[in-house]
CSV table of C-alpha atoms and ligand atoms in Angstrom, one decimal:
chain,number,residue,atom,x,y,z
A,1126,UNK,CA,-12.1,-21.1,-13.5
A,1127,UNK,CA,-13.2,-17.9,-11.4
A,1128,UNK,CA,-11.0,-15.5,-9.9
A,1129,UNK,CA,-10.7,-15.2,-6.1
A,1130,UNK,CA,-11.7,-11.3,-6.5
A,1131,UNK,CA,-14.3,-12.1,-9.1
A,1132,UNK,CA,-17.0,-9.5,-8.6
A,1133,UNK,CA,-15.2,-7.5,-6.4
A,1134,UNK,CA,-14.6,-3.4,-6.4
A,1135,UNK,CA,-11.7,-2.1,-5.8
A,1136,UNK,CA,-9.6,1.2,-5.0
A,1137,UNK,CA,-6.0,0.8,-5.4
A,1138,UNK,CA,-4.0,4.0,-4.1
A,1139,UNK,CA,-0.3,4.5,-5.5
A,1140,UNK,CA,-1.3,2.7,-8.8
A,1141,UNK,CA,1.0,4.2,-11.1
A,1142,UNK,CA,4.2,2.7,-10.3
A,1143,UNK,CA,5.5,-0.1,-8.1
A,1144,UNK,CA,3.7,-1.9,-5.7
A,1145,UNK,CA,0.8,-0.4,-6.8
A,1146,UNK,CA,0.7,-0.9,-10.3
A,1147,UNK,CA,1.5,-4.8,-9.6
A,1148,UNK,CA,-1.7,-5.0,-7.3
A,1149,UNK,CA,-3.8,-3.5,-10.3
A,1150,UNK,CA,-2.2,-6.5,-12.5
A,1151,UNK,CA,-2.8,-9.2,-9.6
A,1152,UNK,CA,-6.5,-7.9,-8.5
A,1153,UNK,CA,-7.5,-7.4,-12.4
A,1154,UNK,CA,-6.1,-11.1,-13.4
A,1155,UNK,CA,-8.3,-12.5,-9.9
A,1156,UNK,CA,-11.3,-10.5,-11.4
A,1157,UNK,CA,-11.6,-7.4,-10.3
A,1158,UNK,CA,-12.6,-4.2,-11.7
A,1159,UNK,CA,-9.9,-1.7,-10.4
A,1160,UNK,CA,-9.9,2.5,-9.8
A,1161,UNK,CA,-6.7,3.1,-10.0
A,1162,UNK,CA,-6.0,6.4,-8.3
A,1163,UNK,CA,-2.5,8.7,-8.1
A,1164,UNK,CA,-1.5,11.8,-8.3
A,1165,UNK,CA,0.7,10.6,-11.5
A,1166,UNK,CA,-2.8,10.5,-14.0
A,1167,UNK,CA,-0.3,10.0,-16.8
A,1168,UNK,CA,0.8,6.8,-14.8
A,1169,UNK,CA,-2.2,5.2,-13.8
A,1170,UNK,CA,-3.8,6.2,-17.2
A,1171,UNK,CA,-0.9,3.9,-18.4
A,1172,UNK,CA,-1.7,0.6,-16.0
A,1173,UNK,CA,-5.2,1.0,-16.6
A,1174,UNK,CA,-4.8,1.1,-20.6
A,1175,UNK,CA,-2.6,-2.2,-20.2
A,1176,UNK,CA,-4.9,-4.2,-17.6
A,1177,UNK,CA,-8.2,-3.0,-17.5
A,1178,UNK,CA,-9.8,0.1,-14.9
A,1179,UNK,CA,-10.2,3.4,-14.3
A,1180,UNK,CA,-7.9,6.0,-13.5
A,1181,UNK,CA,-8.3,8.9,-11.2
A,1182,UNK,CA,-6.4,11.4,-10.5
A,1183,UNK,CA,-5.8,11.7,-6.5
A,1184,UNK,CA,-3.2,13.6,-4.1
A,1185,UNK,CA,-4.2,11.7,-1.2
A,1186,UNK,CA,-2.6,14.7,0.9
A,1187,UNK,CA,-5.5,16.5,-0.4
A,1188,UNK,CA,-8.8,16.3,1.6
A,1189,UNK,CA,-10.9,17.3,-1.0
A,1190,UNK,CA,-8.5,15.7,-3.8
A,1191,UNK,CA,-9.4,12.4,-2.0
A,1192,UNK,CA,-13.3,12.8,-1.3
A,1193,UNK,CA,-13.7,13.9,-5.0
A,1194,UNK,CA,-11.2,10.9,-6.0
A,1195,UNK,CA,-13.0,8.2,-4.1
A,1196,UNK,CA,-16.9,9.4,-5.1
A,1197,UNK,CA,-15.5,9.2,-9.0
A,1198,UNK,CA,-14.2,6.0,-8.2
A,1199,UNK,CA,-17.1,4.1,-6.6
A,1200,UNK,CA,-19.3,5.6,-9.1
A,1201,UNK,CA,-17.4,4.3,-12.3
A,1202,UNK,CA,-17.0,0.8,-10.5
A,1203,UNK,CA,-20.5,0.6,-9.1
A,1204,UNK,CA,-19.7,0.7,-5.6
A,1205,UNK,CA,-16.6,-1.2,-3.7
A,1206,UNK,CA,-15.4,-3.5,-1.9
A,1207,UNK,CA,-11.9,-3.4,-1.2
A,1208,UNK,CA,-9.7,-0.2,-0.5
A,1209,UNK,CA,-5.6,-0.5,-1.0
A,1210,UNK,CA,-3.1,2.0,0.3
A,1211,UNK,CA,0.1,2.0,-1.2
A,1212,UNK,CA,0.6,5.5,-2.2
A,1213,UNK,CA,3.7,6.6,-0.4
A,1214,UNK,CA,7.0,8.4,-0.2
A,1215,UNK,CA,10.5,7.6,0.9
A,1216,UNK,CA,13.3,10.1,2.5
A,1217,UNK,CA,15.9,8.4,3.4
A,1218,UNK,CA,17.4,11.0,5.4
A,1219,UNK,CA,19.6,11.6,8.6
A,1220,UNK,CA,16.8,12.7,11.1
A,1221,UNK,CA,18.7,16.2,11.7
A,1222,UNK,CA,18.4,17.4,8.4
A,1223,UNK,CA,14.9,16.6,7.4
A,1224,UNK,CA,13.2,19.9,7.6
A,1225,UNK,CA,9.3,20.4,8.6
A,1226,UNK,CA,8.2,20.8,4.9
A,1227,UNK,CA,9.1,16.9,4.5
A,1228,UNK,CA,8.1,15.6,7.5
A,1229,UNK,CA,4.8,17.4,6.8
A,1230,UNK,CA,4.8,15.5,3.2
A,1231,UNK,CA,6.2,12.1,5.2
A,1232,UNK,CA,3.0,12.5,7.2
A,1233,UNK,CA,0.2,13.9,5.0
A,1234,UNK,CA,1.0,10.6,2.0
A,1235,UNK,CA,2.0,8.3,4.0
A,1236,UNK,CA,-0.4,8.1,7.2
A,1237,UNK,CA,-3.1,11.0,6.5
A,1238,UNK,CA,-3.5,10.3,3.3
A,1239,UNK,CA,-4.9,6.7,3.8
A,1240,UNK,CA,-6.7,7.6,6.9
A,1241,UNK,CA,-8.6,10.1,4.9
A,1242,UNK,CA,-9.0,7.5,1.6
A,1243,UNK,CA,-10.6,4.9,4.6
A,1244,UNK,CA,-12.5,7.8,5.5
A,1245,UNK,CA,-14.1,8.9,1.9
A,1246,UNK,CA,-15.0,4.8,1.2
A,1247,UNK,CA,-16.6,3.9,4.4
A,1248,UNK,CA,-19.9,4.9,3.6
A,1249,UNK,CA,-19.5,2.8,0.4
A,1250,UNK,CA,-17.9,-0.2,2.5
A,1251,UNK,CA,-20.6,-0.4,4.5
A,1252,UNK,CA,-22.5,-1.6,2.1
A,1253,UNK,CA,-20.3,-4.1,0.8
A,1254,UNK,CA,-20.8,-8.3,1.6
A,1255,UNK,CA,-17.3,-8.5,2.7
A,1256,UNK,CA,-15.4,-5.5,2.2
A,1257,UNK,CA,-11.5,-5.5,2.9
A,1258,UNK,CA,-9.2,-2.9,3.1
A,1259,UNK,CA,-5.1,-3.2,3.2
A,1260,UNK,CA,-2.7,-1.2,3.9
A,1261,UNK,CA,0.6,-1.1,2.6
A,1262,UNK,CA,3.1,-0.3,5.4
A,1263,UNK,CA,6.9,-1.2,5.5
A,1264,UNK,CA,9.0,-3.5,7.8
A,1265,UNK,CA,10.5,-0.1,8.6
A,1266,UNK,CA,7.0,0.1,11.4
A,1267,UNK,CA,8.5,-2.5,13.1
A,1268,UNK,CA,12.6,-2.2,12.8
A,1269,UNK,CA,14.9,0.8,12.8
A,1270,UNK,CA,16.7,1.1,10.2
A,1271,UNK,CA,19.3,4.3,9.8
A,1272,UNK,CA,18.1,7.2,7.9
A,1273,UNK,CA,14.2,6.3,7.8
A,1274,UNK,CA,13.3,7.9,11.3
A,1275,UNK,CA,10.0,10.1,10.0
A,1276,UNK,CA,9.6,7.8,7.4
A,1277,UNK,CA,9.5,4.5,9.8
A,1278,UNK,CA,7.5,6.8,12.1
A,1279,UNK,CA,4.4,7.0,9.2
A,1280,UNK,CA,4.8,3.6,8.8
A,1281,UNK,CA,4.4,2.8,12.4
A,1282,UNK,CA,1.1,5.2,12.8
A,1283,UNK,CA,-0.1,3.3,9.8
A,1284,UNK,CA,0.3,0.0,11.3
A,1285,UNK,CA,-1.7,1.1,14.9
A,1286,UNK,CA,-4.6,2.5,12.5
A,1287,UNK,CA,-4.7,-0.6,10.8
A,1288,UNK,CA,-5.0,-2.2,14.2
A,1289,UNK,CA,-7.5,0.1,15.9
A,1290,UNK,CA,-9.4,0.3,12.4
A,1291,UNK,CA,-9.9,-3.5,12.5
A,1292,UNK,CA,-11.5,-3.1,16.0
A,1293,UNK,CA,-13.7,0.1,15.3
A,1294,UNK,CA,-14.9,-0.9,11.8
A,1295,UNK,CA,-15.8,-4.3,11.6
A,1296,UNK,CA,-17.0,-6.7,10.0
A,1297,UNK,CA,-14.7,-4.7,7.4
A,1298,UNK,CA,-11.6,-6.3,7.6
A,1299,UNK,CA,-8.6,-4.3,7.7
A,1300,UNK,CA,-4.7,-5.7,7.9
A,1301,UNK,CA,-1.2,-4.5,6.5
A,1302,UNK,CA,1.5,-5.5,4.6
A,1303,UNK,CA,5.4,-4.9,5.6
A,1304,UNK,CA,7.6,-5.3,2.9
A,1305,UNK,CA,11.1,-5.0,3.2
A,1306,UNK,CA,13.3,-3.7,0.6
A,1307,UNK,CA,11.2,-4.6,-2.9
A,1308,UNK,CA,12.6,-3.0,-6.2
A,1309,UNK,CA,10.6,-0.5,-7.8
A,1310,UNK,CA,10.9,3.3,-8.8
A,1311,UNK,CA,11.2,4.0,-4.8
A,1312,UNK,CA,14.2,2.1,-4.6
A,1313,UNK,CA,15.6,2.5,-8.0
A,1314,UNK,CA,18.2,4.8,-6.8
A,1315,UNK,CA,20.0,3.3,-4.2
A,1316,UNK,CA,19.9,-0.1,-5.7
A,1317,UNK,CA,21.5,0.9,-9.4
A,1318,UNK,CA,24.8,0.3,-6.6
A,1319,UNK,CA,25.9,-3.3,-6.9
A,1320,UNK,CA,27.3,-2.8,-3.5
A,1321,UNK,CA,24.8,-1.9,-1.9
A,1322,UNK,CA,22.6,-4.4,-4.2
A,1323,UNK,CA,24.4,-7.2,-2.9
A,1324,UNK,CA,24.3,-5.9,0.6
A,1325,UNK,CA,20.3,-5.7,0.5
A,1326,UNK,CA,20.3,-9.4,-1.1
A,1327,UNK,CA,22.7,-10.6,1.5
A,1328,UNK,CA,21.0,-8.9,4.4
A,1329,UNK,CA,18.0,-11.5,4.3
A,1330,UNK,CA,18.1,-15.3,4.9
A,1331,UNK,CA,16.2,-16.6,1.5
A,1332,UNK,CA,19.1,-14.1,0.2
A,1333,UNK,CA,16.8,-12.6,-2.7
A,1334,UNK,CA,15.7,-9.5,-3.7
A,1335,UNK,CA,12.1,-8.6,-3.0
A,1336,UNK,CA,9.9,-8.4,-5.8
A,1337,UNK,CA,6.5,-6.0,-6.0
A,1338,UNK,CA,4.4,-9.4,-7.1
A,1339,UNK,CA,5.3,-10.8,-3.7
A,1340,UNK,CA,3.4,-8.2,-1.9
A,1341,UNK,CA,0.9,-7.5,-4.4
A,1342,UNK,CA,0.5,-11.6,-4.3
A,1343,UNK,CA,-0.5,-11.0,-0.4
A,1344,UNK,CA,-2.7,-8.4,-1.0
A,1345,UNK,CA,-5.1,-10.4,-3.3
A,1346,UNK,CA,-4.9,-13.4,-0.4
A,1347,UNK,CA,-5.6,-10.4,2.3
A,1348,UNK,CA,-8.4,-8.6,0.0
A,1349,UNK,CA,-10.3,-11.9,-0.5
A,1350,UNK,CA,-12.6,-14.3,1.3
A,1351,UNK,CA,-9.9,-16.8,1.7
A,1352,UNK,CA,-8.9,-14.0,4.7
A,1353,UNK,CA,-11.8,-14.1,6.3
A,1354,UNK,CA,-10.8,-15.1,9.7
A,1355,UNK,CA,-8.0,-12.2,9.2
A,1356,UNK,CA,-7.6,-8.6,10.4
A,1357,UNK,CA,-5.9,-6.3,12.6
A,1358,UNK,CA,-2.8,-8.2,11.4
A,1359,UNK,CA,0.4,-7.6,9.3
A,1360,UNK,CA,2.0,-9.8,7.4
A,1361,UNK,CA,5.9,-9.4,6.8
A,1362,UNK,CA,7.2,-10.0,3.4
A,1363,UNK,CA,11.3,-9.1,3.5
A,1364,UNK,CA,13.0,-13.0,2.8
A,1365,UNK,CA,13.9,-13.2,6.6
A,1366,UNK,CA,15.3,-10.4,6.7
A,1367,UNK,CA,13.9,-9.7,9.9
A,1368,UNK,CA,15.8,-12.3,11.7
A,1369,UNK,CA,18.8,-13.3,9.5
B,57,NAD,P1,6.7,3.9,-6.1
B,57,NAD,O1,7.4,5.2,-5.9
B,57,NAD,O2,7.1,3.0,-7.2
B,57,NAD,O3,5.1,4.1,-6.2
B,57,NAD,C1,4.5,5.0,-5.3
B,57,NAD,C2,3.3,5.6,-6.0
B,57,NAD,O4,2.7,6.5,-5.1
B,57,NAD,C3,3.6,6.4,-7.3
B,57,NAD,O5,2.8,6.0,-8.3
B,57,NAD,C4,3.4,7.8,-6.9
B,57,NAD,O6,2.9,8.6,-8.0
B,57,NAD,C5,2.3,7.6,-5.8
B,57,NAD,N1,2.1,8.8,-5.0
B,57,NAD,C6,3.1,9.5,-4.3
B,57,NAD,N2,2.6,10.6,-3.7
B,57,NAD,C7,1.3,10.5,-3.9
B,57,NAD,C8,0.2,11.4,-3.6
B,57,NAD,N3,0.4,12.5,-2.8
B,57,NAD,N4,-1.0,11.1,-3.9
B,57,NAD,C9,-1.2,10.0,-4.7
B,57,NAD,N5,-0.3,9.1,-5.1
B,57,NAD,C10,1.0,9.4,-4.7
B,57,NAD,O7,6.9,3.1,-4.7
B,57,NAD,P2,6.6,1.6,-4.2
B,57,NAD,O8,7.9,1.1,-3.9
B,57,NAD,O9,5.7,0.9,-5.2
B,57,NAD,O10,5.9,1.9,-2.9
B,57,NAD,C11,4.5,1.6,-2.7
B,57,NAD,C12,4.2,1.6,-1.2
B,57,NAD,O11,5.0,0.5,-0.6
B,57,NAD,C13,4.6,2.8,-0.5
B,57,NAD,O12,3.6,3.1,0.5
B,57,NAD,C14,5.9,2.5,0.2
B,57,NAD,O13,6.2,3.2,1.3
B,57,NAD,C15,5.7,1.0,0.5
B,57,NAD,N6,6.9,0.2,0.7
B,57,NAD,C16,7.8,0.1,-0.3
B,57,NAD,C17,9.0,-0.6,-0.1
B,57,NAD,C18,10.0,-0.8,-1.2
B,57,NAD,O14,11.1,-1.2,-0.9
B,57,NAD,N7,9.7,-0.4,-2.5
B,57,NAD,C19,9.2,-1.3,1.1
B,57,NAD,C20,8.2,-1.1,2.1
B,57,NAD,C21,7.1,-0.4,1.9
């Protein structure tokens, strides 16, 4: 049986850990070959040994981190196909107190950086038969929630570029994901409370806890021909939590 990304090159972004590192596991098992790029090499050196790829080292808040990054990349796979973007940070902060050194690191990972990884790929896109790229975005672009004002903010911009992307740069596809609250390192911290654990599980109407496979599951559906009708679009992926 073939893989639905059999052949296919891709760039994952944030592969380290998380979200990420489950997309590396999903895309390579579909068949894939994977760069797997952070700024944790230790990391992605880690996921690549276990599944298959290549890691590079990236700071996508780096210009010149991510144009060397992405050129290494499609060179060791060949060219590519696919681009993911699911590096990011999380400050869960009261707006009043986040200073202008983290809202310049909210912006520069979470909405410069893939704008400038889309950047460094599109001449290698452009070459691809059906190139994809997806973008990992948060349900906090499209709901307030407290204490994730700049953070919800990225998420929004990252959502309209998705959007405007789709319109300026097709035929490449280009579509996000919202998750809600998945466990991973991002989350580890404020979910080691069983309070606020059982809060988070009872705050959406399937009353589970998200897990990274059920994004990284939509990301191979999004990244492959079965989407080929889809882009400019989002997919949400929080158990109802959006309207429970
Ligand atoms: P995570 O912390 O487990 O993984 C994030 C990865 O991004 C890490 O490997 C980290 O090294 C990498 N990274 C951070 N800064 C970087 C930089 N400057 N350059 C390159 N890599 C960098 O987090 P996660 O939960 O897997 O999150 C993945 C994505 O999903 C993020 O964009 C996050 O905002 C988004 N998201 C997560 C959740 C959640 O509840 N976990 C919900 C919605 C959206």
């Amino acid at each position: 049986m073939t893989g639905r990304l059999e052949r296919r090159r891709a760039i994952v972004t944030g592969a380290a850990s998380g979200i990420g590192a489950e997309i590396v596991r999903r895309f390579a098992a579909e068949g894939a070959t994977v760069a797997l790029l952070d700024i944790d090499s230790d990391g992605a050196r880690a996921v690549a040994d276990a599944c298959g790829g290549h890691a590079v080292v990236c700071d996508v808040a780096s210009p010149a981190s991510v144009a060397d990054a992405v050129e290494a990349a499609q060179a060791a796979l060949g060219g590519l196909d696919i681009v993911v973007n699911a590096a990011g940070i999380l400050a869960r902060q009261l707006f009043e107190t986040i200073d202008p050194g983290l809202w310049q690191r909210l912006f520069e990972i979470n909405l410069r950086g893939p704008s400038l990884v889309i950047q460094a790929a599109l001449p290698f896109l452009r070459l691809a038969e059906a190139p994809a790229i997806v973008n990992i975005a948060s349900l906090s672009a499209l709901r307030p929630s407290p204490g994730t004002a700049v953070y919800a903010a990225t998420k929004a911009g990252l959502l309209m570029l998705t959007k405007c992307l789709a319109e300026e740069l097709a035929p490449i596809r280009v579509n996000a994901i919202c998750p809600g609250i998945v466990e991973t390192p991002m989350t580890a911290g404020f979910m080691a409370d069983p309070a606020t654990r059982d809060r988070i599980e009872q705050a959406n109407a399937l009353h589970l806890l998200g897990r990274p496979a059920d994004v990284a599951l939509a990301a191979v559906y999004l990244a492959s021909g079965e989407a080929r009708f889809v882009t400019g679009t989002q997919i949400v992926i929080d158990g109802g939590s959006s309207f429970a």
